[in-house]
């Protein structure tokens, strides 16, 4: 009997401790165990050094016992997975998905509820999720909280924005972990709807750098039928705890078994390039559910958009531009941007310069009265203003071989949008619009829901799925942050979901470091429609009393077409501004938007980024290099170019006296012949950049 008790003791201890999975290279290891009270905990090491100390796992349920303790291990399973898959559109033609997986099966002693925790270890990080199998003891359930913790080891440098339930359109703060504090943020930042639950909450992706030089990123993947995860911050103990965005009555998620949570991800490396180039988030999503993807195509476009932001024209027909004129009689103001004549001008420009599409905002009735209120019925997404002849415009675009991009501003009234969605998509198909840009400005209706809650996550994903039925592409703005769902529905080609270019036109704008952070954060989840390409940098050009400006040089605006990946890229400035600078505009005309390969040459979050990309199906390369507010000199090896071939390098760079604030539009262009053995010196002005096109010489 004594021998049997000893065996049982050894077996119990081993089941508590013997759970481990390593990345394929062995650099990253995840340890899992149960504490003496049956609480699941995990830890992460990189090259045998702790990066996440023992941290709690678990789920709290509404009106049911919490699933965060009293577990025992019912079994475990380890597997290895390795595949090469081809994205429909992307930064590279092939993506490697290689990981080792550990599934730990748990059962709660008193309730008999089963819960699995699935760990995957990649060479650039780890991921885990909660899996609830079909079972008699758990069917319908409501999540009230997620216990998930990330206990860090150091007072890291952190790039963060507040954990706002309704907006991710903030500029990034660069501070020590211990200095995170939402009360110190300047809230006069141009964001219309803000819902920040406290001083110490931040959003993911959360990019960090440890004092020893390790780069860490905490994020999530495959957010489906679940709210977005923000993080509560314990600034004194360097601890992060999951904060799920609630619905209107405070619940977090309504689920039914079998189901899974999103993946919680931790990327770690001593090389920042491993983070910014990672495809781990995409790899954690399901493969494409669209069999025929031939209709999903990249687009470079111009549009009636920036002219409204700079005050040249208006979205509304009446010309008020304040969106609060209820009952205003529809009389032509002469200031409306979305006219038939103006749209044809953009179509002509697109056709002349080789652009694929034209976006038109403000084409449909309703813009006179919708902003900031709980007004549900505003847009019907099918009725154009009297001066926008949708049939004539469609026919004209077709004659010029240009595609039109539809715009659907919902004014936050998602229930109204869903009621009209099929009719709106029918209209798009009738007039041959292949893509729609959706917008969600304002408070969300149904009332009390947040942009990042389960209801809205389901809505954003539903629109992509329904659009796929119509063979339409979606580019969402003011949405929750993408988490790789574009792999599953590749017609979800892009999103905004961060502070974009337009904030430079009428607010404090985006600081010079902004674009050096976004690729380490927001873009990890999917392409961003950042709308670069502004040539008239200072808004005083339009109004001498305005002091706002874009916080980059003109050359950096060109480089953003390479560093800010999107398969649907806008040349955002006014047409006449491009016509004034045809030599610089040539790069925007030439640069690709879909790629066979991408090389991340230099990277440091908040400071600089240099990327080279090879155009899809061509022997053409493009390079973008950007910096923050500091000037930078560097040398780039061109060993990414094909061996034995010569290229003409056309270099668009800052002039010697260029400066984002003092002299932002000073640039120069030079050419040289190069090979893969060549080197190029880059001289980046404060807030500046360099863009290079490499043309093969036959």
XYZ file of C-alpha atoms in Angstrom, residues 24-611:
588
model
C 11.492 24.139 -33.993
C 14.863 25.863 -33.485
C 14.785 25.246 -29.732
C 15.275 28.943 -28.931
C 11.838 29.420 -27.395
C 10.314 27.175 -24.741
C 6.926 27.178 -23.036
C 6.443 25.436 -19.714
C 2.995 24.555 -18.401
C 1.902 23.169 -15.066
C -0.840 23.179 -12.468
C -0.276 24.710 -9.071
C -1.125 22.775 -5.927
C -4.685 24.142 -6.083
C -5.050 23.113 -9.712
C -4.570 26.534 -11.281
C -3.090 26.468 -14.810
C 0.085 28.526 -15.212
C 2.644 28.922 -17.968
C 6.025 30.569 -18.513
C 8.138 31.409 -21.560
C 11.902 31.370 -22.044
C 14.029 32.656 -24.906
C 17.506 31.088 -25.167
C 17.034 29.797 -21.602
C 16.269 33.290 -20.291
C 12.860 34.016 -18.767
C 10.790 36.521 -20.715
C 7.388 35.687 -19.223
C 7.449 34.476 -15.639
C 4.866 32.061 -14.274
C 1.503 33.535 -15.264
C -2.063 32.473 -14.615
C -4.433 31.053 -17.200
C -8.170 30.553 -17.022
C -11.669 31.837 -17.737
C -14.330 33.275 -15.454
C -17.933 32.445 -16.288
C -21.140 34.259 -15.488
C -23.339 32.343 -13.028
C -21.065 29.302 -13.237
C -17.913 28.244 -11.361
C -14.771 29.872 -12.722
C -12.489 27.778 -14.904
C -9.276 28.986 -13.294
C -8.475 26.411 -10.579
C -9.205 22.903 -9.245
C -8.130 21.282 -12.488
C -6.314 18.039 -13.019
C -4.542 16.981 -16.201
C -6.487 14.343 -18.083
C -3.860 13.948 -20.798
C -1.613 15.749 -23.250
C -0.561 15.467 -26.864
C 2.443 16.825 -28.755
C 2.675 17.238 -32.521
C 4.769 19.009 -35.140
C 3.360 20.904 -38.103
C 5.171 22.266 -41.151
C 3.601 23.622 -44.318
C 4.234 26.088 -47.123
C 1.170 28.028 -48.211
C 0.517 30.726 -50.778
C -1.371 33.872 -49.815
C -3.716 35.284 -52.441
C -2.182 38.737 -51.933
C 0.780 39.370 -49.721
C 4.302 40.428 -48.884
C 5.726 37.177 -50.215
C 4.656 34.425 -52.573
C 5.074 31.631 -50.005
C 4.675 31.557 -46.227
C 6.211 28.916 -43.967
C 3.979 27.736 -41.132
C 6.178 25.650 -38.851
C 5.472 25.019 -35.187
C 5.443 22.439 -32.427
C 2.133 22.030 -30.614
C 1.192 20.876 -27.128
C -2.430 20.224 -26.198
C -3.080 19.856 -22.480
C -6.470 18.365 -21.592
C -7.850 19.541 -18.258
C -10.878 18.511 -16.245
C -12.230 20.416 -13.276
C -12.661 18.143 -10.296
C -16.003 19.309 -8.898
C -17.799 20.416 -12.061
C -16.279 17.844 -14.444
C -15.991 20.618 -17.050
C -13.365 19.877 -19.687
C -11.078 22.565 -21.059
C -8.054 22.162 -23.279
C -5.196 24.642 -23.502
C -3.402 24.548 -26.842
C 0.163 25.868 -27.108
C 2.057 26.454 -30.341
C 5.734 27.332 -30.389
C 7.109 29.057 -33.483
C 10.648 30.263 -33.991
C 9.526 33.880 -33.478
C 7.112 33.334 -30.622
C 4.435 31.325 -28.876
C 0.655 31.242 -28.948
C -1.994 29.655 -26.783
C -5.766 29.445 -26.741
C -8.588 27.924 -24.716
C -10.541 25.085 -26.319
C -13.931 24.002 -24.994
C -14.981 20.612 -26.390
C -18.605 19.529 -26.731
C -19.659 18.123 -23.355
C -22.667 17.472 -21.163
C -21.419 19.720 -18.347
C -20.868 22.831 -20.485
C -23.066 23.879 -23.396
C -24.136 27.541 -23.507
C -22.007 29.810 -21.364
C -21.141 33.466 -20.851
C -17.593 34.676 -20.305
C -17.357 37.401 -17.674
C -13.552 37.696 -17.652
C -10.379 36.097 -18.897
C -7.745 35.404 -16.274
C -4.863 35.299 -18.779
C -1.729 37.015 -17.480
C 1.634 38.040 -18.895
C 4.080 38.536 -16.028
C 7.126 40.249 -17.487
C 10.630 40.292 -16.090
C 11.767 43.885 -16.663
C 10.750 47.519 -16.813
C 10.691 47.369 -20.594
C 10.468 50.223 -23.038
C 6.898 50.114 -24.335
C 5.119 51.521 -27.387
C 1.508 51.847 -26.315
C -1.864 53.406 -26.916
C -4.682 53.484 -24.347
C -7.082 50.571 -24.032
C -9.964 52.457 -25.618
C -13.010 50.261 -26.331
C -14.029 52.469 -29.265
C -10.909 53.791 -30.958
C -7.409 52.731 -31.874
C -6.662 56.043 -33.628
C -4.110 57.297 -31.117
C -0.521 58.328 -31.590
C 1.863 55.973 -29.808
C 3.504 56.731 -26.492
C 7.083 55.554 -25.961
C 7.742 55.138 -22.227
C 9.004 52.755 -19.620
C 6.475 50.107 -18.568
C 6.273 51.756 -15.137
C 5.303 55.065 -16.785
C 2.151 53.866 -18.554
C -0.630 56.236 -17.533
C -3.610 57.208 -19.682
C -4.288 60.312 -17.608
C -1.177 61.940 -19.073
C -2.360 61.666 -22.692
C -3.383 64.782 -24.615
C -7.014 64.004 -25.423
C -7.346 66.969 -27.786
C -6.224 64.609 -30.520
C -9.028 64.661 -33.067
C -10.661 61.391 -31.967
C -14.436 61.776 -31.848
C -15.580 58.830 -29.704
C -13.434 57.761 -26.750
C -14.148 55.062 -24.160
C -11.142 54.488 -21.904
C -11.992 52.417 -18.799
C -9.085 53.519 -16.610
C -5.588 54.930 -16.209
C -3.764 51.660 -16.647
C -5.130 49.934 -19.726
C -3.422 49.516 -23.090
C -4.243 47.944 -26.417
C -2.579 45.151 -28.273
C -0.413 44.708 -30.245
C 1.905 45.886 -27.478
C 5.493 46.288 -28.649
C 8.313 46.270 -26.071
C 12.078 46.215 -25.756
C 13.779 44.910 -22.637
C 16.830 46.560 -21.043
C 18.927 43.620 -22.265
C 17.833 44.154 -25.881
C 15.082 41.565 -26.295
C 12.103 42.562 -28.425
C 8.696 41.388 -27.217
C 5.247 41.765 -28.698
C 1.952 40.714 -27.103
C -1.034 40.404 -29.416
C -3.857 38.060 -30.431
C -4.827 36.094 -33.534
C -8.023 34.727 -35.052
C -10.473 36.859 -33.095
C -13.737 35.266 -34.221
C -17.005 35.415 -32.243
C -15.123 36.961 -29.343
C -14.280 40.479 -28.141
C -10.949 42.190 -28.647
C -8.421 41.724 -25.853
C -6.946 44.826 -24.240
C -4.573 44.637 -21.290
C -4.763 45.859 -17.703
C -1.366 47.075 -16.539
C 0.233 46.600 -13.129
C 2.950 49.242 -13.518
C 4.725 48.281 -10.309
C 5.045 44.549 -10.917
C 5.354 44.557 -14.731
C 2.220 42.463 -15.032
C -0.390 42.475 -17.802
C -3.834 40.896 -17.478
C -6.322 40.329 -20.275
C -9.193 42.800 -20.391
C -11.972 41.710 -22.728
C -14.140 44.466 -24.178
C -17.676 44.152 -22.766
C -21.018 44.417 -24.498
C -23.818 46.850 -23.615
C -24.752 44.979 -20.409
C -21.246 44.116 -19.284
C -20.906 40.553 -20.556
C -17.818 39.688 -22.560
C -18.734 36.762 -24.831
C -21.656 34.422 -25.465
C -20.417 30.994 -26.528
C -21.581 27.439 -27.091
C -19.422 24.353 -27.095
C -17.538 23.235 -29.070
C -15.680 26.535 -29.389
C -12.300 28.160 -28.950
C -10.953 31.495 -27.794
C -8.660 33.590 -29.971
C -4.955 32.889 -29.762
C -2.933 34.912 -27.264
C 0.484 35.561 -28.774
C 3.923 36.445 -27.464
C 6.628 37.189 -29.999
C 10.207 37.397 -28.801
C 13.587 37.827 -30.466
C 16.886 39.613 -30.043
C 16.496 40.904 -33.623
C 13.701 43.402 -34.263
C 13.458 42.221 -37.863
C 12.069 38.887 -36.667
C 9.108 40.678 -35.096
C 8.248 43.076 -37.896
C 8.528 40.395 -40.584
C 6.631 37.714 -38.655
C 3.714 35.896 -40.281
C 2.799 34.121 -37.054
C -0.533 35.944 -36.721
C -1.555 34.919 -40.230
C -0.405 31.355 -39.605
C -2.665 31.080 -36.571
C -5.750 31.718 -38.698
C -7.620 29.140 -40.746
C -6.773 28.711 -44.442
C -8.874 30.443 -47.062
C -12.528 29.449 -47.206
C -12.865 30.958 -50.684
C -12.224 28.354 -53.378
C -12.075 30.669 -56.404
C -9.937 33.683 -55.522
C -9.265 34.841 -59.082
C -11.419 37.951 -58.517
C -9.358 39.125 -55.531
C -6.881 41.531 -57.075
C -4.554 44.248 -55.781
C -5.481 47.843 -56.505
C -3.684 51.160 -56.624
C -6.211 53.955 -56.504
C -6.897 57.688 -56.334
C -10.026 59.234 -54.960
C -12.289 62.033 -53.867
C -11.221 62.042 -50.226
C -8.274 64.254 -49.288
C -9.942 67.290 -50.849
C -12.646 67.056 -48.182
C -10.119 66.743 -45.370
C -8.244 69.866 -46.478
C -11.481 71.842 -46.986
C -11.499 72.151 -50.755
C -14.847 70.354 -51.027
C -17.453 68.686 -48.793
C -18.904 65.227 -48.301
C -22.447 66.592 -48.141
C -24.388 67.993 -51.086
C -25.497 71.078 -49.134
C -21.901 72.063 -48.466
C -22.127 72.401 -44.684
C -19.338 69.980 -43.788
C -20.599 69.754 -40.208
C -22.891 66.706 -40.578
C -25.465 68.142 -38.171
C -27.971 69.914 -40.431
C -31.189 67.978 -39.934
C -33.856 68.748 -42.488
C -31.519 70.718 -44.721
C -33.045 71.126 -48.161
C -30.976 69.406 -50.808
C -29.772 72.383 -52.793
C -26.509 72.376 -54.682
C -23.842 74.316 -52.828
C -21.130 74.151 -55.448
C -18.782 72.681 -52.847
C -19.829 69.031 -53.081
C -16.882 66.817 -54.030
C -18.651 63.719 -55.345
C -20.017 65.142 -58.569
C -20.185 63.365 -61.894
C -17.836 65.905 -63.454
C -15.249 65.682 -60.669
C -15.390 61.889 -60.606
C -14.737 61.738 -64.361
C -11.697 63.950 -63.783
C -10.327 61.376 -61.328
C -11.140 58.559 -63.738
C -9.228 60.335 -66.500
C -6.244 60.795 -64.187
C -6.318 57.139 -63.113
C -6.463 55.950 -66.727
C -3.666 58.270 -67.821
C -1.331 57.234 -65.001
C -2.015 53.498 -64.825
C -4.092 53.381 -61.630
C -6.577 50.575 -61.103
C -9.366 52.383 -59.314
C -11.124 55.510 -58.102
C -12.706 55.885 -54.659
C -15.545 58.383 -54.208
C -16.712 59.442 -50.752
C -19.846 61.511 -50.196
C -21.712 60.106 -53.205
C -24.843 58.996 -51.315
C -27.521 61.012 -49.522
C -27.328 61.420 -45.752
C -24.128 63.332 -45.075
C -25.986 66.451 -43.927
C -27.002 64.987 -40.569
C -25.471 61.994 -38.816
C -22.432 62.841 -36.719
C -22.170 62.243 -32.974
C -25.779 61.293 -32.288
C -27.769 58.082 -31.812
C -29.434 58.490 -35.195
C -30.091 55.065 -36.667
C -31.482 55.643 -40.163
C -29.073 57.866 -42.076
C -27.676 56.156 -45.163
C -29.387 53.575 -47.363
C -26.179 52.947 -49.382
C -28.117 52.946 -52.668
C -29.388 56.502 -53.250
C -26.892 58.876 -54.877
C -26.990 62.650 -54.594
C -28.577 64.414 -57.590
C -25.182 65.457 -58.978
C -23.721 61.916 -58.920
C -24.882 59.931 -61.956
C -23.846 56.459 -60.901
C -24.813 54.824 -64.211
C -22.948 57.364 -66.323
C -19.886 57.218 -64.076
C -19.812 53.428 -64.201
C -20.010 53.441 -67.990
C -17.303 56.103 -68.234
C -14.964 54.211 -65.897
C -15.499 51.027 -67.894
C -14.615 52.843 -71.124
C -11.336 53.931 -69.513
C -10.588 50.470 -68.027
C -10.802 51.887 -64.493
C -12.658 50.261 -61.589
C -14.742 52.234 -59.101
C -14.418 51.706 -55.346
C -17.646 52.104 -53.378
C -17.782 53.913 -50.045
C -20.187 52.905 -47.277
C -20.067 55.163 -44.232
C -22.363 53.540 -41.670
C -22.272 56.409 -39.128
C -21.861 53.633 -36.547
C -25.364 52.316 -37.270
C -24.402 48.739 -37.984
C -27.880 47.311 -37.610
C -29.048 49.691 -40.326
C -26.097 48.693 -42.507
C -26.820 44.993 -42.137
C -30.460 45.605 -43.090
C -29.321 47.285 -46.297
C -26.211 45.211 -46.982
C -27.519 42.917 -49.710
C -29.170 45.773 -51.603
C -25.956 47.777 -51.329
C -23.907 44.855 -52.662
C -26.447 44.301 -55.442
C -25.898 47.919 -56.498
C -22.149 47.406 -56.515
C -22.458 44.355 -58.732
C -24.870 46.159 -61.066
C -22.376 48.962 -61.645
C -19.243 46.793 -61.512
C -17.650 48.041 -58.282
C -15.160 45.320 -57.165
C -14.362 46.773 -53.725
C -15.965 48.669 -50.869
C -14.450 50.923 -48.245
C -16.587 50.744 -45.100
C -16.605 53.321 -42.305
C -17.770 53.228 -38.664
C -17.435 56.781 -37.387
C -19.419 57.530 -34.244
C -21.165 55.655 -31.452
C -22.207 52.122 -32.295
C -25.869 51.336 -32.838
C -27.171 48.918 -31.373
C -26.792 51.393 -28.526
C -24.172 50.727 -25.915
C -22.019 48.380 -27.977
C -18.347 49.167 -28.468
C -16.274 49.004 -31.648
C -14.130 46.269 -30.060
C -16.876 44.139 -28.514
C -18.055 40.697 -29.634
C -21.038 42.157 -31.519
C -18.858 44.381 -33.675
C -16.144 41.773 -34.216
C -18.881 39.513 -35.554
C -20.169 42.328 -37.743
C -16.806 43.137 -39.323
C -16.208 39.458 -40.060
C -19.762 39.005 -41.356
C -19.383 41.853 -43.844
C -16.250 40.191 -45.230
C -17.987 36.810 -45.489
C -21.108 38.278 -47.103
C -18.992 40.302 -49.505
C -17.248 37.077 -50.521
C -20.636 35.688 -51.585
C -20.846 38.610 -54.010
C -17.164 38.375 -54.996
C -16.433 41.800 -53.506
C -13.356 43.021 -51.626
C -13.567 44.900 -48.316
C -11.388 47.667 -46.875
C -12.742 48.617 -43.427
C -12.102 51.864 -41.561
C -12.729 52.572 -37.857
C -12.933 48.813 -37.306
C -11.416 46.665 -34.582
C -7.808 45.729 -35.241
C -7.281 42.888 -37.745
C -5.932 39.645 -36.318
C -5.180 37.670 -39.467
C -8.755 36.938 -40.575
C -7.658 38.068 -44.033
C -6.044 34.662 -44.466
C -9.411 32.952 -43.999
C -11.298 35.493 -46.103
C -8.663 37.018 -48.398
C -11.260 39.384 -49.870
C -10.846 41.287 -46.561
C -7.923 42.988 -48.254
C -7.183 45.830 -45.830
C -8.340 47.883 -42.883
C -7.477 51.148 -41.210
C -7.825 50.370 -37.477
C -5.110 52.830 -36.455
C -4.309 56.522 -36.694
C -4.130 57.251 -40.404
C -2.934 60.052 -42.642
C -6.115 62.159 -42.412
C -5.322 63.209 -38.829
C -2.515 65.355 -40.219
C -5.024 67.578 -42.034
C -7.045 68.836 -39.060
C -5.496 67.777 -35.743
C -2.178 67.527 -33.935
C -1.387 64.876 -36.537
C 0.946 61.893 -36.433
C 4.473 62.400 -35.066
C 7.469 61.445 -37.241
C 8.007 58.186 -35.326
C 4.419 57.033 -35.960
C 5.133 55.170 -39.198
C 8.187 53.475 -37.672
C 5.964 51.888 -34.984
C 2.902 50.767 -36.957
C 4.700 47.907 -38.786
C 5.655 46.481 -35.348
C 2.105 46.770 -34.045
C -1.008 47.277 -36.140
C 0.362 45.748 -39.361
C 1.175 42.426 -37.684
C -2.542 41.604 -37.939
C -3.022 42.529 -41.585
C -2.560 45.220 -44.235
C -3.337 48.831 -43.383
C -4.950 51.384 -45.669
C -2.759 54.226 -44.402
C -3.401 56.460 -47.473
C 0.139 57.784 -48.040
C 1.449 59.956 -50.867
C 0.812 63.507 -49.624
C 3.001 65.983 -51.528
C 1.664 69.328 -50.259
C 2.856 68.769 -46.714
C 1.679 71.959 -44.979
C -2.037 72.727 -44.702
C -1.274 76.462 -44.906
C -1.110 75.802 -48.651
C -4.919 75.601 -48.548
C -5.547 78.124 -45.791
C -2.857 80.560 -44.627
C -4.295 80.474 -41.108
C -3.808 76.700 -40.727
C -0.765 75.374 -38.899
C -1.412 71.643 -39.344
C 0.886 69.562 -41.506
C 1.985 66.058 -42.396
C 4.923 65.239 -40.113
C 7.175 63.744 -42.789
C 9.199 64.828 -45.755
C 7.897 64.262 -49.255
C 10.521 61.555 -49.820
C 9.258 59.678 -46.762
C 5.742 59.748 -48.224
C 7.134 57.796 -51.174
C 8.976 55.329 -48.949
C 5.728 54.529 -47.102
C 4.460 52.684 -50.182
C 7.056 50.043 -49.376
C 7.169 50.117 -45.571
C 3.363 50.256 -45.001
C 2.145 47.105 -46.721
C -1.281 47.026 -48.323
C -2.524 45.337 -51.507
C -4.926 48.275 -51.919
C -2.858 51.474 -51.866
C -4.074 55.011 -52.330
C -2.291 57.938 -53.885
C -4.053 60.189 -51.422
C -3.177 63.737 -52.461
C -5.025 66.009 -54.873
C -4.459 65.316 -58.542
C -3.085 68.779 -59.201
C -0.421 68.280 -56.542
C 0.865 65.211 -58.365
C 0.842 67.097 -61.648
C 3.139 69.727 -60.086
C 5.735 67.089 -59.118
C 5.674 64.532 -61.937
C 9.214 63.335 -61.253
C 8.413 62.339 -57.638
C 4.997 61.032 -58.674
C 6.722 58.577 -60.985
C 7.635 56.391 -58.012
C 3.984 56.076 -56.953
C 3.096 55.140 -60.520
C 5.854 52.518 -60.643
C 5.689 50.925 -57.186
C 3.996 47.540 -56.916
C 1.297 46.639 -54.383
C 1.611 42.839 -54.457
C 4.873 41.049 -53.797
C 6.853 37.862 -54.371
C 9.387 38.558 -51.638
C 10.160 41.017 -48.847
C 13.483 41.607 -47.119
C 13.530 43.444 -43.810
C 16.980 44.984 -43.898
C 17.049 47.279 -40.874
C 14.535 47.737 -38.087
C 14.188 49.431 -34.733
C 10.700 50.265 -33.434
C 10.165 53.981 -32.994
C 13.399 54.816 -34.814
C 13.802 53.436 -38.331
C 12.794 50.778 -40.822
C 14.214 49.680 -44.177
C 12.438 47.131 -46.372
